[in-house]
Amino acid sequence: MAGGVSHDFNNLLTVILGQADLSLSETDPSDKLHKRLKFIHQAAASAKGVTRQLLAYARKQTIAPKLLNLNDSIDGMIKMLCRLIGEEVELVLKSDPDLWTINFDTTQLDQILVNLCINAKDAFAGIGKIVIETKNMTLDNPISTDQEEFLSGEYVLLSVGDDGCGMDNATMVKIFEPFFTTKPMYQGTGLGLSTVYGIIKQNNGFINIDSELGKGTTFEIYIPRHMGEADEIKAGDTTKELQ
Ligand SMILES: Nc1ncnc2c1ncn2[C@@H]1O[C@H](COP(=O)(O)OP(=O)(O)OP(=O)(O)O)[C@@H](O)[C@H]1O
Ligand SMILES: [Mg+2]
């Protein structure tokens, strides 16, 4: 997804650079306009550098799903998550000890956890609490939300909740759009949740959001249970990979 977006973005930047180049050649260097055009040219050129990095990153990402227990993956990430969110934010873990197995790429799981926890941390003015919860969930009937339909089936649920600023409806309907951000310039790219969304769709899962202005937000990620015959994970398999 990042690859696709940066590719389109790169094409647009080529147009901006080309037009800026032409206009520069048509204006006198002593002209005020010439200097402004130079700024535009420089900014577009450095934006091209960023898209090049994104494209390289997207190409490097090969996906290797494997059977794992979500609790093990979270355990392996906890230290790093605590460092990311800082000392003022409390992190509470509520794991279901009998969690079903999922077939998932560990790097993608890490990306989901990091993005959701950083967003939660950003939703606090200072002190706050983030709760990460795992549990098994059976949907007997499909559920329709505003955004999508959740198919019936067995899922492992990962929920990340915060008691931060929450969101209004106008924000909530846009949060999965690439580049949508409410953060100040240079503080958010608006790519975090669109990445999470892409990963979940790639894995046939669903995302439910519960948010209220001033009260907090909970993201619930539904990951399909692995239904193959080998429902056993070799001991230490996942933790080894994450350390
Ligand atoms: N836990 C949350 N509480 C309140 N608002 C949130 C939360 N998570 C996401 N949002 C809203 O959704 C927007 C989009 O989130 P997303 O992660 O895609 O981008 P970002 O955090 O702004 O930037 P980036 O993740 O690229 O640094 C945020 O700017 C914010 O307005
Ligand atoms: Mg984010």
PDB file of C-alpha atoms and ligand atoms in Angstrom:
ATOM      1  CA  MET A   1       0.000   0.000   0.000  1.00  0.00           C
ATOM      2  CA  ALA A   2       2.774   2.423   0.941  1.00  0.00           C
ATOM      3  CA  GLY A   3       4.358   1.469  -2.380  1.00  0.00           C
ATOM      4  CA  GLY A   4       1.220   2.300  -4.360  1.00  0.00           C
ATOM      5  CA  VAL A   5       0.619   5.594  -2.598  1.00  0.00           C
ATOM      6  CA  SER A   6       4.212   6.752  -2.891  1.00  0.00           C
ATOM      7  CA  HIS A   7       4.230   5.832  -6.565  1.00  0.00           C
ATOM      8  CA  ASP A   8       1.179   8.031  -7.289  1.00  0.00           C
ATOM      9  CA  PHE A   9       2.577  10.760  -5.093  1.00  0.00           C
ATOM     10  CA  ASN A  10       5.888  10.602  -6.929  1.00  0.00           C
ATOM     11  CA  ASN A  11       4.124  11.165 -10.248  1.00  0.00           C
ATOM     12  CA  LEU A  12       2.400  14.266  -8.885  1.00  0.00           C
ATOM     13  CA  LEU A  13       5.706  15.591  -7.604  1.00  0.00           C
ATOM     14  CA  THR A  14       7.218  15.128 -11.057  1.00  0.00           C
ATOM     15  CA  VAL A  15       4.527  17.428 -12.461  1.00  0.00           C
ATOM     16  CA  ILE A  16       5.150  20.038  -9.739  1.00  0.00           C
ATOM     17  CA  LEU A  17       8.920  19.896 -10.317  1.00  0.00           C
ATOM     18  CA  GLY A  18       8.531  20.144 -14.084  1.00  0.00           C
ATOM     19  CA  GLN A  19       6.231  23.166 -13.889  1.00  0.00           C
ATOM     20  CA  ALA A  20       8.452  24.851 -11.289  1.00  0.00           C
ATOM     21  CA  ASP A  21      11.474  24.282 -13.563  1.00  0.00           C
ATOM     22  CA  LEU A  22       9.695  25.858 -16.539  1.00  0.00           C
ATOM     23  CA  SER A  23       8.478  28.825 -14.512  1.00  0.00           C
ATOM     24  CA  LEU A  24      11.961  29.371 -13.084  1.00  0.00           C
ATOM     25  CA  SER A  25      13.395  29.615 -16.577  1.00  0.00           C
ATOM     26  CA  GLU A  26      10.693  32.116 -17.538  1.00  0.00           C
ATOM     27  CA  THR A  27      11.271  34.491 -14.622  1.00  0.00           C
ATOM     28  CA  ASP A  28      14.147  36.832 -13.926  1.00  0.00           C
ATOM     29  CA  PRO A  29      16.410  35.695 -11.013  1.00  0.00           C
ATOM     30  CA  SER A  30      16.032  39.165  -9.438  1.00  0.00           C
ATOM     31  CA  ASP A  31      12.236  38.743  -9.436  1.00  0.00           C
ATOM     32  CA  LYS A  32      10.557  37.963  -6.069  1.00  0.00           C
ATOM     33  CA  LEU A  33       8.504  35.315  -7.813  1.00  0.00           C
ATOM     34  CA  HIS A  34      11.687  33.570  -8.953  1.00  0.00           C
ATOM     35  CA  LYS A  35      12.787  33.130  -5.331  1.00  0.00           C
ATOM     36  CA  ARG A  36       9.378  31.748  -4.338  1.00  0.00           C
ATOM     37  CA  LEU A  37       9.464  29.307  -7.230  1.00  0.00           C
ATOM     38  CA  LYS A  38      12.905  28.188  -6.077  1.00  0.00           C
ATOM     39  CA  PHE A  39      11.439  27.322  -2.649  1.00  0.00           C
ATOM     40  CA  ILE A  40       8.664  25.323  -4.287  1.00  0.00           C
ATOM     41  CA  HIS A  41      11.233  23.492  -6.400  1.00  0.00           C
ATOM     42  CA  GLN A  42      13.411  22.686  -3.383  1.00  0.00           C
ATOM     43  CA  ALA A  43      10.453  21.429  -1.316  1.00  0.00           C
ATOM     44  CA  ALA A  44       9.201  19.204  -4.148  1.00  0.00           C
ATOM     45  CA  ALA A  45      12.716  17.855  -4.682  1.00  0.00           C
ATOM     46  CA  SER A  46      13.060  16.856  -1.024  1.00  0.00           C
ATOM     47  CA  ALA A  47       9.564  15.325  -1.067  1.00  0.00           C
ATOM     48  CA  LYS A  48      10.804  13.169  -3.957  1.00  0.00           C
ATOM     49  CA  GLY A  49      13.588  11.946  -1.670  1.00  0.00           C
ATOM     50  CA  VAL A  50      10.986  10.883   0.911  1.00  0.00           C
ATOM     51  CA  THR A  51       8.921   8.965  -1.661  1.00  0.00           C
ATOM     52  CA  ARG A  52      12.089   7.204  -2.854  1.00  0.00           C
ATOM     53  CA  GLN A  53      12.671   6.010   0.713  1.00  0.00           C
ATOM     54  CA  LEU A  54       9.066   4.855   1.001  1.00  0.00           C
ATOM     55  CA  LEU A  55       9.272   2.920  -2.243  1.00  0.00           C
ATOM     56  CA  ALA A  56      12.484   1.224  -1.152  1.00  0.00           C
ATOM     57  CA  TYR A  57      10.882   0.334   2.161  1.00  0.00           C
ATOM     58  CA  ALA A  58       7.775  -1.099   0.490  1.00  0.00           C
ATOM     59  CA  ARG A  59       9.869  -3.272  -1.807  1.00  0.00           C
ATOM     60  CA  LYS A  60      11.865  -4.657   1.124  1.00  0.00           C
ATOM     61  CA  GLN A  61       8.735  -5.803   2.899  1.00  0.00           C
ATOM     62  CA  THR A  62       8.252  -9.455   2.055  1.00  0.00           C
ATOM     63  CA  ILE A  63       5.449 -11.025   3.985  1.00  0.00           C
ATOM     64  CA  ALA A  64       6.057 -14.323   5.737  1.00  0.00           C
ATOM     65  CA  PRO A  65       3.026 -15.403   7.771  1.00  0.00           C
ATOM     66  CA  LYS A  66       3.510 -18.152  10.311  1.00  0.00           C
ATOM     67  CA  LEU A  67       1.496 -19.871  13.006  1.00  0.00           C
ATOM     68  CA  LEU A  68       1.732 -17.949  16.229  1.00  0.00           C
ATOM     69  CA  ASN A  69       0.114 -17.058  19.481  1.00  0.00           C
ATOM     70  CA  LEU A  70      -0.717 -13.353  19.632  1.00  0.00           C
ATOM     71  CA  ASN A  71       0.136 -13.232  23.355  1.00  0.00           C
ATOM     72  CA  ASP A  72       3.711 -14.339  22.627  1.00  0.00           C
ATOM     73  CA  SER A  73       4.079 -11.619  20.008  1.00  0.00           C
ATOM     74  CA  ILE A  74       2.800  -8.953  22.400  1.00  0.00           C
ATOM     75  CA  ASP A  75       5.090 -10.222  25.183  1.00  0.00           C
ATOM     76  CA  GLY A  76       8.041  -9.902  22.827  1.00  0.00           C
ATOM     77  CA  MET A  77       7.098  -6.291  22.043  1.00  0.00           C
ATOM     78  CA  ILE A  78       6.172  -5.049  25.502  1.00  0.00           C
ATOM     79  CA  LYS A  79       9.553  -3.584  26.434  1.00  0.00           C
ATOM     80  CA  MET A  80       9.802  -1.677  23.193  1.00  0.00           C
ATOM     81  CA  LEU A  81       6.197  -0.425  23.473  1.00  0.00           C
ATOM     82  CA  CYS A  82       6.865   0.859  27.009  1.00  0.00           C
ATOM     83  CA  ARG A  83       9.881   2.756  25.728  1.00  0.00           C
ATOM     84  CA  LEU A  84       7.826   4.235  22.899  1.00  0.00           C
ATOM     85  CA  ILE A  85       4.976   5.489  25.051  1.00  0.00           C
ATOM     86  CA  GLY A  86       7.160   6.843  27.854  1.00  0.00           C
ATOM     87  CA  GLU A  87       6.910   6.732  31.621  1.00  0.00           C
ATOM     88  CA  GLU A  88       3.844   8.918  32.009  1.00  0.00           C
ATOM     89  CA  VAL A  89       1.623   6.415  30.259  1.00  0.00           C
ATOM     90  CA  GLU A  90       0.616   3.227  32.034  1.00  0.00           C
ATOM     91  CA  LEU A  91       0.404   0.085  29.912  1.00  0.00           C
ATOM     92  CA  VAL A  92      -1.964  -2.657  31.085  1.00  0.00           C
ATOM     93  CA  LEU A  93      -1.998  -6.095  29.477  1.00  0.00           C
ATOM     94  CA  LYS A  94      -5.022  -8.404  29.722  1.00  0.00           C
ATOM     95  CA  SER A  95      -4.246 -11.618  27.862  1.00  0.00           C
ATOM     96  CA  ASP A  96      -6.522 -14.599  27.436  1.00  0.00           C
ATOM     97  CA  PRO A  97      -4.281 -17.571  28.299  1.00  0.00           C
ATOM     98  CA  ASP A  98      -6.140 -19.947  25.945  1.00  0.00           C
ATOM     99  CA  LEU A  99      -5.857 -17.910  22.801  1.00  0.00           C
ATOM    100  CA  TRP A 100      -6.391 -19.593  19.422  1.00  0.00           C
ATOM    101  CA  THR A 101      -3.593 -19.736  16.897  1.00  0.00           C
ATOM    102  CA  ILE A 102      -3.323 -17.217  14.061  1.00  0.00           C
ATOM    103  CA  ASN A 103      -1.325 -17.266  10.840  1.00  0.00           C
ATOM    104  CA  PHE A 104       0.311 -13.858  10.668  1.00  0.00           C
ATOM    105  CA  ASP A 105       3.512 -12.090   9.716  1.00  0.00           C
ATOM    106  CA  THR A 106       5.303 -11.019  12.906  1.00  0.00           C
ATOM    107  CA  THR A 107       6.639  -7.770  11.418  1.00  0.00           C
ATOM    108  CA  GLN A 108       3.110  -6.769  10.441  1.00  0.00           C
ATOM    109  CA  LEU A 109       1.867  -7.524  13.957  1.00  0.00           C
ATOM    110  CA  ASP A 110       4.617  -5.332  15.365  1.00  0.00           C
ATOM    111  CA  GLN A 111       3.607  -2.549  12.967  1.00  0.00           C
ATOM    112  CA  ILE A 112      -0.008  -2.757  14.152  1.00  0.00           C
ATOM    113  CA  LEU A 113       0.949  -2.645  17.828  1.00  0.00           C
ATOM    114  CA  VAL A 114       3.398   0.221  17.397  1.00  0.00           C
ATOM    115  CA  ASN A 115       0.994   2.339  15.334  1.00  0.00           C
ATOM    116  CA  LEU A 116      -1.952   1.840  17.688  1.00  0.00           C
ATOM    117  CA  CYS A 117       0.114   2.470  20.824  1.00  0.00           C
ATOM    118  CA  ILE A 118       1.736   5.623  19.449  1.00  0.00           C
ATOM    119  CA  ASN A 119      -1.670   6.950  18.405  1.00  0.00           C
ATOM    120  CA  ALA A 120      -3.005   6.200  21.885  1.00  0.00           C
ATOM    121  CA  LYS A 121      -0.039   7.955  23.478  1.00  0.00           C
ATOM    122  CA  ASP A 122      -0.595  10.988  21.239  1.00  0.00           C
ATOM    123  CA  ALA A 123      -4.213  11.115  22.421  1.00  0.00           C
ATOM    124  CA  PHE A 124      -3.085  12.066  25.941  1.00  0.00           C
ATOM    125  CA  ALA A 125      -2.049  15.507  27.041  1.00  0.00           C
ATOM    126  CA  GLY A 126       0.353  13.818  29.469  1.00  0.00           C
ATOM    127  CA  ILE A 127      -0.625  11.072  31.857  1.00  0.00           C
ATOM    128  CA  GLY A 128      -2.842   8.272  30.565  1.00  0.00           C
ATOM    129  CA  LYS A 129      -3.533   4.564  30.427  1.00  0.00           C
ATOM    130  CA  ILE A 130      -3.386   2.158  27.491  1.00  0.00           C
ATOM    131  CA  VAL A 131      -5.012  -1.276  27.798  1.00  0.00           C
ATOM    132  CA  ILE A 132      -3.993  -4.042  25.405  1.00  0.00           C
ATOM    133  CA  GLU A 133      -6.349  -6.996  25.519  1.00  0.00           C
ATOM    134  CA  THR A 134      -6.520 -10.334  23.708  1.00  0.00           C
ATOM    135  CA  LYS A 135      -9.381 -12.801  23.578  1.00  0.00           C
ATOM    136  CA  ASN A 136     -11.106 -15.389  21.407  1.00  0.00           C
ATOM    137  CA  MET A 137     -14.263 -14.246  19.706  1.00  0.00           C
ATOM    138  CA  THR A 138     -16.919 -16.188  17.832  1.00  0.00           C
ATOM    139  CA  LEU A 139     -19.266 -14.261  15.588  1.00  0.00           C
ATOM    140  CA  ASP A 140     -22.339 -16.406  15.026  1.00  0.00           C
ATOM    141  CA  ASN A 141     -23.888 -13.871  12.674  1.00  0.00           C
ATOM    142  CA  PRO A 142     -22.377 -11.237  10.425  1.00  0.00           C
ATOM    143  CA  ILE A 143     -22.295  -7.726  11.923  1.00  0.00           C
ATOM    144  CA  SER A 144     -22.687  -4.568   9.867  1.00  0.00           C
ATOM    145  CA  THR A 145     -21.059  -1.359  11.039  1.00  0.00           C
ATOM    146  CA  ASP A 146     -21.017   2.034   9.317  1.00  0.00           C
ATOM    147  CA  GLN A 147     -17.839   1.110   7.521  1.00  0.00           C
ATOM    148  CA  GLU A 148     -17.987  -2.582   6.731  1.00  0.00           C
ATOM    149  CA  GLU A 149     -19.516  -5.983   7.286  1.00  0.00           C
ATOM    150  CA  PHE A 150     -17.903  -8.391   9.740  1.00  0.00           C
ATOM    151  CA  LEU A 151     -18.312 -11.938   8.469  1.00  0.00           C
ATOM    152  CA  SER A 152     -19.307 -14.627  10.932  1.00  0.00           C
ATOM    153  CA  GLY A 153     -16.516 -16.930  12.074  1.00  0.00           C
ATOM    154  CA  GLU A 154     -13.877 -17.438  14.738  1.00  0.00           C
ATOM    155  CA  TYR A 155     -11.435 -14.651  15.459  1.00  0.00           C
ATOM    156  CA  VAL A 156      -8.641 -13.713  17.776  1.00  0.00           C
ATOM    157  CA  LEU A 157      -9.335 -10.221  19.017  1.00  0.00           C
ATOM    158  CA  LEU A 158      -6.612  -7.684  19.704  1.00  0.00           C
ATOM    159  CA  SER A 159      -7.901  -4.554  21.326  1.00  0.00           C
ATOM    160  CA  VAL A 160      -5.934  -1.414  22.148  1.00  0.00           C
ATOM    161  CA  GLY A 161      -7.822   1.094  24.269  1.00  0.00           C
ATOM    162  CA  ASP A 162      -6.911   4.484  25.667  1.00  0.00           C
ATOM    163  CA  ASP A 163      -8.596   7.051  27.871  1.00  0.00           C
ATOM    164  CA  GLY A 164      -7.330   9.930  25.757  1.00  0.00           C
ATOM    165  CA  CYS A 165      -8.992  12.733  23.778  1.00  0.00           C
ATOM    166  CA  GLY A 166     -11.233  10.491  21.641  1.00  0.00           C
ATOM    167  CA  MET A 167     -12.585  11.447  18.213  1.00  0.00           C
ATOM    168  CA  ASP A 168     -15.683  13.038  16.751  1.00  0.00           C
ATOM    169  CA  ASN A 169     -17.563  11.375  13.904  1.00  0.00           C
ATOM    170  CA  ALA A 170     -16.109  13.611  11.208  1.00  0.00           C
ATOM    171  CA  THR A 171     -12.608  12.460  12.186  1.00  0.00           C
ATOM    172  CA  MET A 172     -13.568   8.834  12.642  1.00  0.00           C
ATOM    173  CA  VAL A 173     -14.830   8.370   9.076  1.00  0.00           C
ATOM    174  CA  LYS A 174     -11.504   9.575   7.692  1.00  0.00           C
ATOM    175  CA  ILE A 175      -8.881   7.934   9.861  1.00  0.00           C
ATOM    176  CA  PHE A 176      -8.032   5.097   7.446  1.00  0.00           C
ATOM    177  CA  GLU A 177      -7.447   7.461   4.523  1.00  0.00           C
ATOM    178  CA  PRO A 178      -3.778   7.687   3.584  1.00  0.00           C
ATOM    179  CA  PHE A 179      -2.290  11.037   4.677  1.00  0.00           C
ATOM    180  CA  PHE A 180      -5.260  11.962   6.872  1.00  0.00           C
ATOM    181  CA  THR A 181      -3.896  13.460  10.071  1.00  0.00           C
ATOM    182  CA  THR A 182      -5.058  15.947  12.679  1.00  0.00           C
ATOM    183  CA  LYS A 183      -1.527  16.331  14.001  1.00  0.00           C
ATOM    184  CA  PRO A 184       0.562  19.468  13.463  1.00  0.00           C
ATOM    185  CA  MET A 185       2.789  19.684  10.375  1.00  0.00           C
ATOM    186  CA  TYR A 186       5.803  17.375  10.526  1.00  0.00           C
ATOM    187  CA  GLN A 187       4.347  15.475  13.514  1.00  0.00           C
ATOM    188  CA  GLY A 188       2.143  13.012  11.685  1.00  0.00           C
ATOM    189  CA  THR A 189       2.193  11.630   8.158  1.00  0.00           C
ATOM    190  CA  GLY A 190      -1.313  10.180   8.395  1.00  0.00           C
ATOM    191  CA  LEU A 191      -0.048   6.830   7.149  1.00  0.00           C
ATOM    192  CA  GLY A 192      -0.211   4.886  10.440  1.00  0.00           C
ATOM    193  CA  LEU A 193      -3.803   3.706  10.363  1.00  0.00           C
ATOM    194  CA  SER A 194      -3.974   3.270   6.598  1.00  0.00           C
ATOM    195  CA  THR A 195      -1.045   0.863   6.984  1.00  0.00           C
ATOM    196  CA  VAL A 196      -2.864  -0.979   9.786  1.00  0.00           C
ATOM    197  CA  TYR A 197      -6.005  -1.151   7.635  1.00  0.00           C
ATOM    198  CA  GLY A 198      -4.051  -2.519   4.656  1.00  0.00           C
ATOM    199  CA  ILE A 199      -2.462  -5.236   6.782  1.00  0.00           C
ATOM    200  CA  ILE A 200      -5.767  -6.305   8.307  1.00  0.00           C
ATOM    201  CA  LYS A 201      -7.532  -6.471   4.942  1.00  0.00           C
ATOM    202  CA  GLN A 202      -4.638  -8.489   3.522  1.00  0.00           C
ATOM    203  CA  ASN A 203      -5.251 -10.987   6.347  1.00  0.00           C
ATOM    204  CA  ASN A 204      -9.059 -11.100   5.927  1.00  0.00           C
ATOM    205  CA  GLY A 205      -9.648  -9.393   9.256  1.00  0.00           C
ATOM    206  CA  PHE A 206     -11.778  -6.474  10.450  1.00  0.00           C
ATOM    207  CA  ILE A 207     -11.360  -3.367  12.561  1.00  0.00           C
ATOM    208  CA  ASN A 208     -13.948  -1.952  14.899  1.00  0.00           C
ATOM    209  CA  ILE A 209     -13.499   1.477  16.483  1.00  0.00           C
ATOM    210  CA  ASP A 210     -15.218   2.725  19.541  1.00  0.00           C
ATOM    211  CA  SER A 211     -14.482   6.355  20.314  1.00  0.00           C
ATOM    212  CA  GLU A 212     -16.055   9.251  22.099  1.00  0.00           C
ATOM    213  CA  LEU A 213     -14.784  12.812  22.324  1.00  0.00           C
ATOM    214  CA  GLY A 214     -13.088  13.383  25.664  1.00  0.00           C
ATOM    215  CA  LYS A 215     -13.579   9.799  26.796  1.00  0.00           C
ATOM    216  CA  GLY A 216     -11.098   7.730  24.819  1.00  0.00           C
ATOM    217  CA  THR A 217     -10.782   5.290  21.963  1.00  0.00           C
ATOM    218  CA  THR A 218     -10.637   1.529  21.552  1.00  0.00           C
ATOM    219  CA  PHE A 219      -9.468  -0.197  18.391  1.00  0.00           C
ATOM    220  CA  GLU A 220     -10.600  -3.807  18.065  1.00  0.00           C
ATOM    221  CA  ILE A 221      -8.744  -5.870  15.508  1.00  0.00           C
ATOM    222  CA  TYR A 222     -10.401  -9.129  14.440  1.00  0.00           C
ATOM    223  CA  ILE A 223      -7.838 -11.630  13.148  1.00  0.00           C
ATOM    224  CA  PRO A 224      -9.211 -14.873  11.661  1.00  0.00           C
ATOM    225  CA  ARG A 225      -8.361 -17.980  13.680  1.00  0.00           C
ATOM    226  CA  HIS A 226      -6.034 -20.387  11.906  1.00  0.00           C
ATOM    227  CA  MET A 227      -8.177 -23.379  11.003  1.00  0.00           C
ATOM    228  CA  GLY A 228      -5.539 -25.742   9.572  1.00  0.00           C
ATOM    229  CA  GLU A 229      -4.799 -29.120  11.068  1.00  0.00           C
ATOM    230  CA  ALA A 230      -1.521 -28.028  12.705  1.00  0.00           C
ATOM    231  CA  ASP A 231      -2.810 -25.917  15.558  1.00  0.00           C
ATOM    232  CA  GLU A 232       0.317 -26.400  17.631  1.00  0.00           C
ATOM    233  CA  ILE A 233       3.090 -23.875  17.801  1.00  0.00           C
ATOM    234  CA  LYS A 234       6.586 -25.074  18.583  1.00  0.00           C
ATOM    235  CA  ALA A 235       7.547 -23.741  22.019  1.00  0.00           C
ATOM    236  CA  GLY A 236       9.510 -20.519  21.834  1.00  0.00           C
ATOM    237  CA  ASP A 237       8.951 -20.161  18.105  1.00  0.00           C
ATOM    238  CA  THR A 238       7.533 -16.656  18.072  1.00  0.00           C
ATOM    239  CA  THR A 239       9.409 -15.166  20.995  1.00  0.00           C
ATOM    240  CA  LYS A 240      12.707 -16.176  19.476  1.00  0.00           C
ATOM    241  CA  GLU A 241      11.883 -14.280  16.310  1.00  0.00           C
ATOM    242  CA  LEU A 242      10.945 -11.110  18.164  1.00  0.00           C
ATOM    243  CA  GLN A 243      13.868 -10.803  20.562  1.00  0.00           C
TER     244      GLN A 243
HETATM  245  N1  LIG B   1      -6.256   6.631  19.747  1.00  0.00           N
HETATM  246  C1  LIG B   1      -6.645   7.739  19.106  1.00  0.00           C
HETATM  247  N2  LIG B   1      -7.290   8.741  19.763  1.00  0.00           N
HETATM  248  C2  LIG B   1      -7.694   9.862  19.118  1.00  0.00           C
HETATM  249  N3  LIG B   1      -7.489  10.086  17.792  1.00  0.00           N
HETATM  250  C3  LIG B   1      -6.864   9.124  17.085  1.00  0.00           C
HETATM  251  C4  LIG B   1      -6.401   7.910  17.695  1.00  0.00           C
HETATM  252  N4  LIG B   1      -5.830   7.151  16.729  1.00  0.00           N
HETATM  253  C5  LIG B   1      -5.919   7.857  15.590  1.00  0.00           C
HETATM  254  N5  LIG B   1      -6.522   9.043  15.785  1.00  0.00           N
HETATM  255  C6  LIG B   1      -6.816  10.069  14.748  1.00  0.00           C
HETATM  256  O1  LIG B   1      -6.611   9.493  13.483  1.00  0.00           O
HETATM  257  C7  LIG B   1      -5.679  10.280  12.724  1.00  0.00           C
HETATM  258  C8  LIG B   1      -4.950   9.381  11.762  1.00  0.00           C
HETATM  259  O2  LIG B   1      -4.110   8.464  12.465  1.00  0.00           O
HETATM  260  P1  LIG B   1      -2.847   7.857  11.735  1.00  0.00           P
HETATM  261  O3  LIG B   1      -2.151   6.948  12.676  1.00  0.00           O
HETATM  262  O4  LIG B   1      -3.237   7.293  10.422  1.00  0.00           O
HETATM  263  O5  LIG B   1      -1.946   9.119  11.401  1.00  0.00           O
HETATM  264  P2  LIG B   1      -1.172  10.063  12.439  1.00  0.00           P
HETATM  265  O6  LIG B   1      -1.044   9.388  13.768  1.00  0.00           O
HETATM  266  O7  LIG B   1      -1.820  11.397  12.404  1.00  0.00           O
HETATM  267  O8  LIG B   1       0.261  10.150  11.751  1.00  0.00           O
HETATM  268  P3  LIG B   1       1.352   8.972  11.682  1.00  0.00           P
HETATM  269  O9  LIG B   1       0.766   7.735  12.274  1.00  0.00           O
HETATM  270  O10 LIG B   1       1.605   8.794  10.248  1.00  0.00           O
HETATM  271  O11 LIG B   1       2.503   9.499  12.430  1.00  0.00           O
HETATM  272  C9  LIG B   1      -4.830  10.971  13.772  1.00  0.00           C
HETATM  273  O12 LIG B   1      -4.241  12.141  13.277  1.00  0.00           O
HETATM  274  C10 LIG B   1      -5.879  11.257  14.855  1.00  0.00           C
HETATM  275  O13 LIG B   1      -6.656  12.398  14.528  1.00  0.00           O
HETATM  276 MG    MG B   2      -0.395   7.368  13.864  1.00  0.00          MG
END
